[in-house]
Short mmCIF file of C-alpha atoms in Angstrom, two decimals:
data_model
loop_
_atom_site.label_atom_id
_atom_site.label_comp_id
_atom_site.label_asym_id
_atom_site.label_seq_id
_atom_site.Cartn_x
_atom_site.Cartn_y
_atom_site.Cartn_z
CA UNK G 1 75.68 32.45 73.09
CA UNK G 2 76.82 34.08 76.32
CA UNK G 3 75.42 37.25 77.90
CA UNK G 4 78.53 39.18 76.83
CA UNK G 5 77.98 38.18 73.19
CA UNK G 6 74.34 39.21 73.38
CA UNK G 7 75.32 42.56 74.88
CA UNK G 8 77.92 43.19 72.18
CA UNK G 9 75.41 42.27 69.46
CA UNK G 10 72.87 44.71 70.92
CA UNK G 11 75.44 47.52 71.06
CA UNK G 12 76.49 46.88 67.46
CA UNK G 13 72.86 46.97 66.36
CA UNK G 14 72.31 50.26 68.19
CA UNK G 15 75.31 51.78 66.39
CA UNK G 16 74.36 50.35 62.99
CA UNK G 17 70.65 51.22 62.89
CA UNK G 18 71.04 55.06 62.92
CA UNK G 19 73.60 54.85 60.11
CA UNK G 20 71.33 52.64 58.02
CA UNK G 21 68.38 54.97 58.63
CA UNK G 22 70.33 58.06 57.59
CA UNK G 23 71.72 56.31 54.51
CA UNK G 24 68.26 55.14 53.49
CA UNK G 25 66.86 58.64 53.92
CA UNK G 26 69.73 60.11 51.86
CA UNK G 27 69.14 57.63 49.04
CA UNK G 28 65.37 58.29 49.13
CA UNK G 29 65.80 62.07 48.92
CA UNK G 30 68.28 61.69 46.05
CA UNK G 31 66.04 59.34 44.07
CA UNK G 32 62.85 61.37 44.52
CA UNK G 33 64.47 64.64 43.44
CA UNK G 34 66.25 62.90 40.54
CA UNK G 35 62.95 61.43 39.31
CA UNK G 36 61.28 64.83 39.42
CA UNK G 37 64.19 66.32 37.45
CA UNK G 38 64.20 63.47 34.92
CA UNK G 39 60.49 64.02 34.29
CA UNK G 40 61.29 67.45 32.87
CA UNK G 41 62.10 66.71 29.22
CA UNK G 42 62.98 70.30 28.30
CA UNK G 43 66.44 70.38 29.90
CA UNK G 44 69.42 68.16 30.65
CA UNK G 45 68.95 66.27 33.91
CA UNK G 46 72.65 65.92 34.76
CA UNK G 47 73.20 69.25 36.59
CA UNK G 48 69.99 68.74 38.56
CA UNK G 49 70.93 65.18 39.50
CA UNK G 50 74.21 66.47 40.92
CA UNK G 51 72.22 68.82 43.12
CA UNK G 52 69.90 65.98 44.09
CA UNK G 53 72.92 63.99 45.28
CA UNK G 54 74.04 67.00 47.31
CA UNK G 55 70.63 67.37 48.96
CA UNK G 56 70.66 63.65 49.77
CA UNK G 57 74.20 63.71 51.16
CA UNK G 58 73.16 66.35 53.69
CA UNK G 59 70.95 63.72 55.35
CA UNK G 60 74.08 61.92 56.54
CA UNK G 61 74.75 64.89 58.86
CA UNK G 62 71.19 65.37 60.07
CA UNK G 63 71.72 63.88 63.56
CA UNK G 64 74.85 65.79 64.45
CA UNK G 65 74.02 69.12 62.75
CA UNK G 66 70.24 69.32 62.26
CA UNK G 67 69.96 73.12 62.17
CA UNK G 68 72.98 73.43 59.88
CA UNK G 69 71.50 70.86 57.51
CA UNK G 70 68.20 72.80 57.45
CA UNK G 71 69.92 76.13 56.76
CA UNK G 72 72.18 74.71 54.02
CA UNK G 73 69.18 72.97 52.42
CA UNK G 74 67.09 76.18 52.35
CA UNK G 75 69.91 78.25 50.86
CA UNK G 76 70.75 75.39 48.51
CA UNK G 77 67.20 75.46 47.15
CA UNK G 78 67.51 79.21 46.55
CA UNK G 79 70.83 78.67 44.76
CA UNK G 80 69.35 75.81 42.71
CA UNK G 81 66.59 78.02 41.33
CA UNK G 82 69.00 80.94 40.85
CA UNK G 83 70.85 78.73 38.32
CA UNK G 84 67.61 78.19 36.32
CA UNK G 85 67.69 74.43 36.82
CA UNK G 86 64.56 72.29 36.30
CA UNK G 87 61.83 72.99 38.88
CA UNK G 88 61.63 70.52 41.74
CA UNK G 89 59.36 72.36 44.13
CA UNK G 90 60.48 74.45 47.06
CA UNK G 91 59.54 72.06 49.84
CA UNK G 92 60.36 68.66 48.32
CA UNK G 93 64.18 68.96 48.64
CA UNK G 94 63.77 70.12 52.24
CA UNK G 95 61.44 67.34 53.41
CA UNK G 96 64.28 65.34 54.99
CA UNK G 97 65.75 68.42 56.68
CA UNK G 98 62.34 69.52 58.05
CA UNK G 99 61.69 66.02 59.38
CA UNK G 100 65.12 65.78 61.01
CA UNK G 101 64.85 69.20 62.66
CA UNK G 102 61.46 68.39 64.17
CA UNK G 103 62.73 64.99 65.29
CA UNK G 104 65.39 66.57 67.52
CA UNK G 105 62.95 68.94 69.27
CA UNK G 106 63.64 71.93 67.01
CA UNK G 107 60.09 72.15 65.73
CA UNK G 108 59.97 75.96 65.75
CA UNK G 109 63.04 76.08 63.49
CA UNK G 110 61.44 73.54 61.15
CA UNK G 111 58.25 75.62 60.96
CA UNK G 112 60.32 78.77 60.30
CA UNK G 113 62.29 77.04 57.51
CA UNK G 114 59.09 75.77 55.85
CA UNK G 115 57.49 79.21 56.11
CA UNK G 116 60.52 80.87 54.46
CA UNK G 117 60.51 78.37 51.60
CA UNK G 118 56.78 78.70 50.93
CA UNK G 119 56.83 82.51 51.25
CA UNK G 120 59.78 82.90 48.85
CA UNK G 121 58.27 80.43 46.44
CA UNK G 122 54.92 82.24 46.45
CA UNK G 123 56.51 85.65 45.98
CA UNK G 124 58.63 84.74 42.95
CA UNK G 125 55.96 82.69 41.25
CA UNK G 126 53.73 85.72 40.90
CA UNK G 127 56.21 87.35 38.50
CA UNK G 128 57.67 84.23 36.84
CA UNK G 129 56.84 84.06 33.11
CA UNK G 130 57.64 80.34 32.87
CA UNK G 131 54.29 78.49 32.69
CA UNK G 132 55.76 75.64 34.72
CA UNK G 133 56.38 77.99 37.64
CA UNK G 134 52.95 79.62 37.78
CA UNK G 135 51.35 79.60 41.21
CA UNK G 136 48.25 77.44 41.50
CA UNK G 137 46.07 76.66 44.47
CA UNK G 138 46.78 72.98 44.04
CA UNK G 139 50.55 73.50 44.07
CA UNK G 140 50.43 75.81 47.08
CA UNK G 141 48.31 73.42 49.15
CA UNK G 142 50.50 70.49 48.11
CA UNK G 143 53.71 72.14 49.27
CA UNK G 144 52.08 73.36 52.45
CA UNK G 145 50.76 69.86 53.19
CA UNK G 146 54.15 68.30 52.38
CA UNK G 147 55.95 70.62 54.81
CA UNK G 148 53.34 70.05 57.53
CA UNK G 149 53.52 66.27 57.05
CA UNK G 150 57.33 66.24 57.32
CA UNK G 151 57.31 68.32 60.51
CA UNK G 152 54.46 66.32 62.03
CA UNK G 153 56.16 63.01 61.26
CA UNK G 154 59.39 64.16 62.87
CA UNK G 155 57.51 65.32 65.98
CA UNK G 156 55.60 62.03 66.23
CA UNK G 157 58.77 59.96 65.92
CA UNK G 158 60.41 62.05 68.64
CA UNK G 159 57.39 61.72 70.95
CA UNK G 160 57.26 57.95 70.42
CA UNK G 161 60.97 57.67 71.21
CA UNK G 162 60.61 59.82 74.33
CA UNK G 163 57.60 57.79 75.44
CA UNK G 164 59.55 54.57 75.08
CA UNK G 165 62.47 56.03 77.00
CA UNK G 166 60.17 57.26 79.74
CA UNK G 167 58.43 53.89 79.91
CA UNK G 168 61.78 52.13 80.19
CA UNK G 169 62.82 54.53 82.95
CA UNK G 170 59.56 53.99 84.82
CA UNK G 171 59.94 50.22 84.43
CA UNK G 172 63.49 50.43 85.80
CA UNK G 173 62.35 52.56 88.75
CA UNK G 174 59.44 50.20 89.40
CA UNK G 175 61.77 47.21 89.35
CA UNK G 176 64.17 48.95 91.72
CA UNK G 177 61.30 49.89 94.05
CA UNK G 178 59.97 46.33 94.03
CA UNK G 179 63.46 45.08 94.79
CA UNK G 180 63.77 47.49 97.72
CA UNK G 181 60.33 46.48 98.98
CA UNK G 182 61.26 42.80 98.73
CA UNK G 183 64.48 43.46 100.65
CA UNK G 184 62.53 45.38 103.30
CA UNK G 185 60.04 42.52 103.65
CA UNK G 186 62.89 40.02 103.88
CA UNK G 187 64.62 42.13 106.55
CA UNK G 188 61.36 42.45 108.48
CA UNK G 189 60.84 38.70 108.29
CA UNK G 190 64.39 38.03 109.49
CA UNK G 191 63.85 40.39 112.43
CA UNK G 192 60.55 38.68 113.28
CA UNK G 193 62.13 35.22 113.20
CA UNK G 194 65.09 36.40 115.28
CA UNK G 195 62.69 37.96 117.78
CA UNK G 196 60.60 34.78 118.09
CA UNK G 197 63.64 32.55 118.43
CA UNK G 198 65.19 34.86 121.00
CA UNK G 199 62.01 34.89 123.08
CA UNK G 200 61.50 31.13 122.87
CA UNK G 201 65.05 29.86 123.18
CA UNK G 202 66.14 32.58 125.60
CA UNK G 203 63.30 31.88 128.01
CA UNK G 204 63.76 28.11 127.81
CA UNK G 205 67.51 28.21 128.30
CA UNK G 206 67.17 30.59 131.24
CA UNK G 207 64.70 28.27 132.97
CA UNK G 208 66.76 25.19 132.08
CA UNK G 209 69.93 26.85 133.37
CA UNK G 210 68.31 27.66 136.72
CA UNK G 211 66.94 24.13 137.19
CA UNK G 212 70.24 22.61 136.10
CA UNK G 213 71.95 24.60 138.86
CA UNK G 214 69.33 23.38 141.31
CA UNK G 215 69.86 19.79 140.18
CA UNK G 216 73.64 20.13 140.55
CA UNK G 217 73.33 21.49 144.07
CA UNK G 218 70.52 19.23 145.22
CA UNK G 219 71.35 16.63 147.83
CA UNK G 220 68.03 14.86 147.81
CA UNK G 221 67.68 12.56 144.76
CA UNK G 222 63.99 13.47 144.52
CA UNK G 223 64.79 17.18 144.33
CA UNK G 224 67.40 16.48 141.69
CA UNK G 225 64.96 14.37 139.67
CA UNK G 226 62.26 17.08 139.91
CA UNK G 227 64.70 19.76 138.70
CA UNK G 228 65.83 17.63 135.78
CA UNK G 229 62.19 16.91 134.90
CA UNK G 230 61.56 20.64 134.71
CA UNK G 231 64.60 21.00 132.45
CA UNK G 232 63.22 18.28 130.21
CA UNK G 233 59.79 19.91 130.10
CA UNK G 234 61.24 23.32 129.26
CA UNK G 235 63.47 22.01 126.49
CA UNK G 236 60.62 19.93 125.05
CA UNK G 237 58.43 23.02 124.83
CA UNK G 238 61.26 24.92 123.15
CA UNK G 239 61.65 22.16 120.59
CA UNK G 240 57.91 22.26 119.85
CA UNK G 241 58.01 26.01 119.27
CA UNK G 242 61.12 25.66 117.13
CA UNK G 243 59.38 23.04 114.99
CA UNK G 244 56.37 25.36 114.63
CA UNK G 245 58.65 28.15 113.46
CA UNK G 246 60.40 25.92 110.91
CA UNK G 247 57.02 24.64 109.67
CA UNK G 248 55.74 28.18 109.14
CA UNK G 249 58.91 29.17 107.31
CA UNK G 250 58.52 26.20 104.97
CA UNK G 251 54.86 27.00 104.34
CA UNK G 252 55.69 30.65 103.62
CA UNK G 253 58.39 29.54 101.16
CA UNK G 254 55.76 27.40 99.41
CA UNK G 255 53.36 30.35 99.23
CA UNK G 256 51.02 29.16 102.02
CA UNK G 257 49.56 31.99 104.10
CA UNK G 258 49.87 31.48 107.82
CA UNK G 259 49.40 33.88 110.73
CA UNK G 260 52.88 32.97 111.98
CA UNK G 261 54.30 31.23 115.00
CA UNK G 262 53.84 34.22 117.23
CA UNK G 263 50.03 33.89 117.00
CA UNK G 264 50.13 30.29 118.26
CA UNK G 265 50.60 31.52 121.84
CA UNK G 266 48.72 34.16 123.78
CA UNK G 267 47.87 35.30 127.27
CA UNK G 268 45.78 32.14 127.71
CA UNK G 269 49.10 30.24 127.69
CA UNK G 270 50.78 32.50 130.21
CA UNK G 271 50.42 29.87 132.94
CA UNK G 272 53.29 27.86 131.40
CA UNK G 273 55.63 30.84 131.80
CA UNK G 274 54.41 31.59 135.31
CA UNK G 275 54.69 27.99 136.50
CA UNK G 276 58.22 27.70 135.14
CA UNK G 277 59.21 30.90 136.95
CA UNK G 278 57.60 29.72 140.19
CA UNK G 279 59.40 26.40 139.88
CA UNK G 280 62.63 28.34 139.62
CA UNK G 281 61.90 30.03 142.96
CA UNK G 282 60.29 33.28 141.84
CA UNK G 283 57.05 34.26 143.60
CA UNK G 284 54.89 35.49 140.72
CA UNK G 285 51.51 37.15 141.17
CA UNK G 286 49.22 37.42 138.17
CA UNK G 287 46.36 39.89 137.79
CA UNK G 288 44.81 39.73 134.33
CA UNK G 289 41.65 41.79 134.08
CA UNK G 290 41.12 40.98 130.43
CA UNK G 291 39.69 38.07 128.48
CA UNK G 292 42.41 36.97 126.00
CA UNK G 293 39.73 35.62 123.67
CA UNK G 294 38.45 39.17 123.14
CA UNK G 295 41.84 40.50 122.08
CA UNK G 296 43.07 40.61 118.48
CA UNK G 297 45.46 37.74 117.81
CA UNK G 298 48.41 40.03 117.15
CA UNK G 299 47.88 41.94 120.40
CA UNK G 300 47.36 38.73 122.39
CA UNK G 301 50.55 37.19 120.96
CA UNK G 302 52.60 40.36 121.54
CA UNK G 303 51.39 40.63 125.14
CA UNK G 304 52.35 36.99 125.79
CA UNK G 305 55.84 37.48 124.32
CA UNK G 306 56.38 40.64 126.37
CA UNK G 307 55.38 38.86 129.58
CA UNK G 308 57.55 35.87 128.66
CA UNK G 309 60.62 38.00 127.94
CA UNK G 310 60.11 40.19 131.00
CA UNK G 311 59.80 37.20 133.34
CA UNK G 312 62.87 35.66 131.71
CA UNK G 313 64.81 38.89 132.34
CA UNK G 314 63.68 38.85 135.97
CA UNK G 315 65.04 35.33 136.39
CA UNK G 316 68.31 36.09 134.62
CA UNK G 317 69.22 39.60 135.74
CA UNK G 318 67.29 41.00 138.68
CA UNK G 319 67.90 38.61 141.57
CA UNK G 320 64.29 39.27 142.58
CA UNK G 321 62.27 37.09 144.89
CA UNK G 322 58.86 38.27 143.73
CA UNK G 323 57.26 39.71 140.63
CA UNK G 324 53.82 40.90 139.62
CA UNK G 325 52.25 40.58 136.17
CA UNK G 326 49.13 42.59 135.40
CA UNK G 327 47.12 43.29 132.33
CA UNK G 328 44.19 45.71 132.05
CA UNK G 329 42.26 47.34 129.24
CA UNK G 330 41.98 51.11 129.51
CA UNK G 331 40.08 52.79 126.75
CA UNK G 332 41.34 51.49 123.43
CA UNK G 333 44.58 49.95 124.66
CA UNK G 334 45.84 47.00 126.65
CA UNK G 335 48.32 47.93 129.36
CA UNK G 336 50.65 45.13 130.40
CA UNK G 337 52.88 45.72 133.45
CA UNK G 338 55.61 43.50 134.88
CA UNK G 339 57.28 44.67 138.10
CA UNK G 340 59.82 42.88 140.30
CA UNK G 341 61.52 43.61 143.63
CA UNK G 342 65.06 42.92 142.44
CA UNK G 343 68.07 45.18 142.16
CA UNK G 344 67.09 46.48 138.74
CA UNK G 345 67.85 45.70 135.14
CA UNK G 346 70.61 46.72 132.74
CA UNK G 347 71.95 50.24 132.93
CA UNK G 348 71.39 50.74 129.20
CA UNK G 349 67.92 49.38 128.45
CA UNK G 350 68.39 50.01 124.73
CA UNK G 351 71.40 47.73 124.50
CA UNK G 352 69.69 44.45 125.31
CA UNK G 353 68.15 42.36 122.53
CA UNK G 354 65.24 41.39 124.78
CA UNK G 355 64.04 44.91 125.58
CA UNK G 356 64.67 45.98 122.00
CA UNK G 357 62.58 43.03 120.77
CA UNK G 358 59.72 43.92 123.12
CA UNK G 359 59.80 47.53 121.94
CA UNK G 360 59.70 46.37 118.34
CA UNK G 361 56.68 44.17 119.05
CA UNK G 362 54.82 47.08 120.62
CA UNK G 363 55.89 49.46 117.86
CA UNK G 364 54.67 47.15 115.10
CA UNK G 365 51.18 47.37 116.59
CA UNK G 366 51.35 51.14 116.94
CA UNK G 367 51.97 50.97 120.67
CA UNK G 368 54.87 51.78 122.94
CA UNK G 369 56.96 50.19 125.68
CA UNK G 370 58.88 51.62 128.59
CA UNK G 371 61.38 49.73 130.72
CA UNK G 372 63.55 50.86 133.59
CA UNK G 373 64.14 50.95 137.36
CA UNK G 374 61.08 51.79 139.42
CA UNK G 375 61.38 52.10 143.20
CA UNK G 376 63.10 49.01 144.57
CA UNK G 377 62.87 46.97 141.41
CA UNK G 378 62.56 47.01 137.65
CA UNK G 379 59.40 47.63 135.65
CA UNK G 380 58.24 47.02 132.10
CA UNK G 381 55.05 48.72 130.89
CA UNK G 382 53.63 48.06 127.42
CA UNK G 383 50.75 50.03 125.88
CA UNK G 384 49.21 47.97 123.07
CA UNK G 385 46.28 49.36 121.01
CA UNK G 386 43.49 46.81 120.75
CA UNK G 387 41.97 48.37 117.59
CA UNK G 388 44.30 46.78 115.06
CA UNK G 389 43.55 45.16 111.71
CA UNK G 390 43.52 41.38 111.77
CA UNK G 391 45.35 39.43 109.09
CA UNK G 392 42.97 37.34 107.01
#
């Protein structure tokens, strides 16, 4: 059976169940009143049974016209007794109407209808000479309890239905919220992967491109061989990082917790970046006044990636001959600064993927990053808080 067939079956059931319920209630009201009338042996039951059918038929309209059904039932009971038909109680014929009115959140009208019936019944029974109609404490309590039970049952059914509807709505909202959260996590993961790949591949290709140019222009075979060796080393390191990234992605898909590829490298590995830049002809000075082992892994990894991307940008864009990388802890934050003596960076620092990625890394840790021309060169300054929660 297809999903469309299941849906159609569910809709048909939803349409059929209210009709069956109303029909069952109509038949029950008719039978109960008819049995009470038939138990009275002093009169013909036929006129009363006709009225019983009328009271039952009103139940078929209870969903669409609940207040009308209640009013017609109350006045119908008055008319029934005005014709001197066999006694059936004042509340019994109205049980279905009282229940239906309370079920549709018209409880006050149901209480008012029951009060009118009991008050009128009590008033006329004081003066009625028929022994069957005499007021007794038992009869009064019975009718009062019957009216209260009908109203209470209708209210309970309504509350149960509303609770189910509310639960279904909450479940739907929860599912939608979980779906949005999953999409947000997926987007965040995609951004993280893109950032890592950009930093790794971008840096490697920049270094490889510079050494390839050197190799192409080199006259001395030894210089050419050295440049090509540096290209090989850079691409090999990129392949290793790419394999680490793929491995982590596979482990995350299998449900294995891993700190991620970004945590595999830190400031302790910065020498590889610096040596590659120096081999490309850039005079790089390093001043790290911090022990990387004392830094949180996330901060250490972010600082490394910021230095790596900044040095890569110096090689690609600035035309600088020298650069300085420094890192110091001031208070509760690590300040990383990369400054070069080139002709500056891009005019729009927000447009580049590299600077945007560095800003995102700092922002994820609760820090900030500034990048722009400074004096005769270009400068990147990252403020990274060192009091961050470590992933277990």
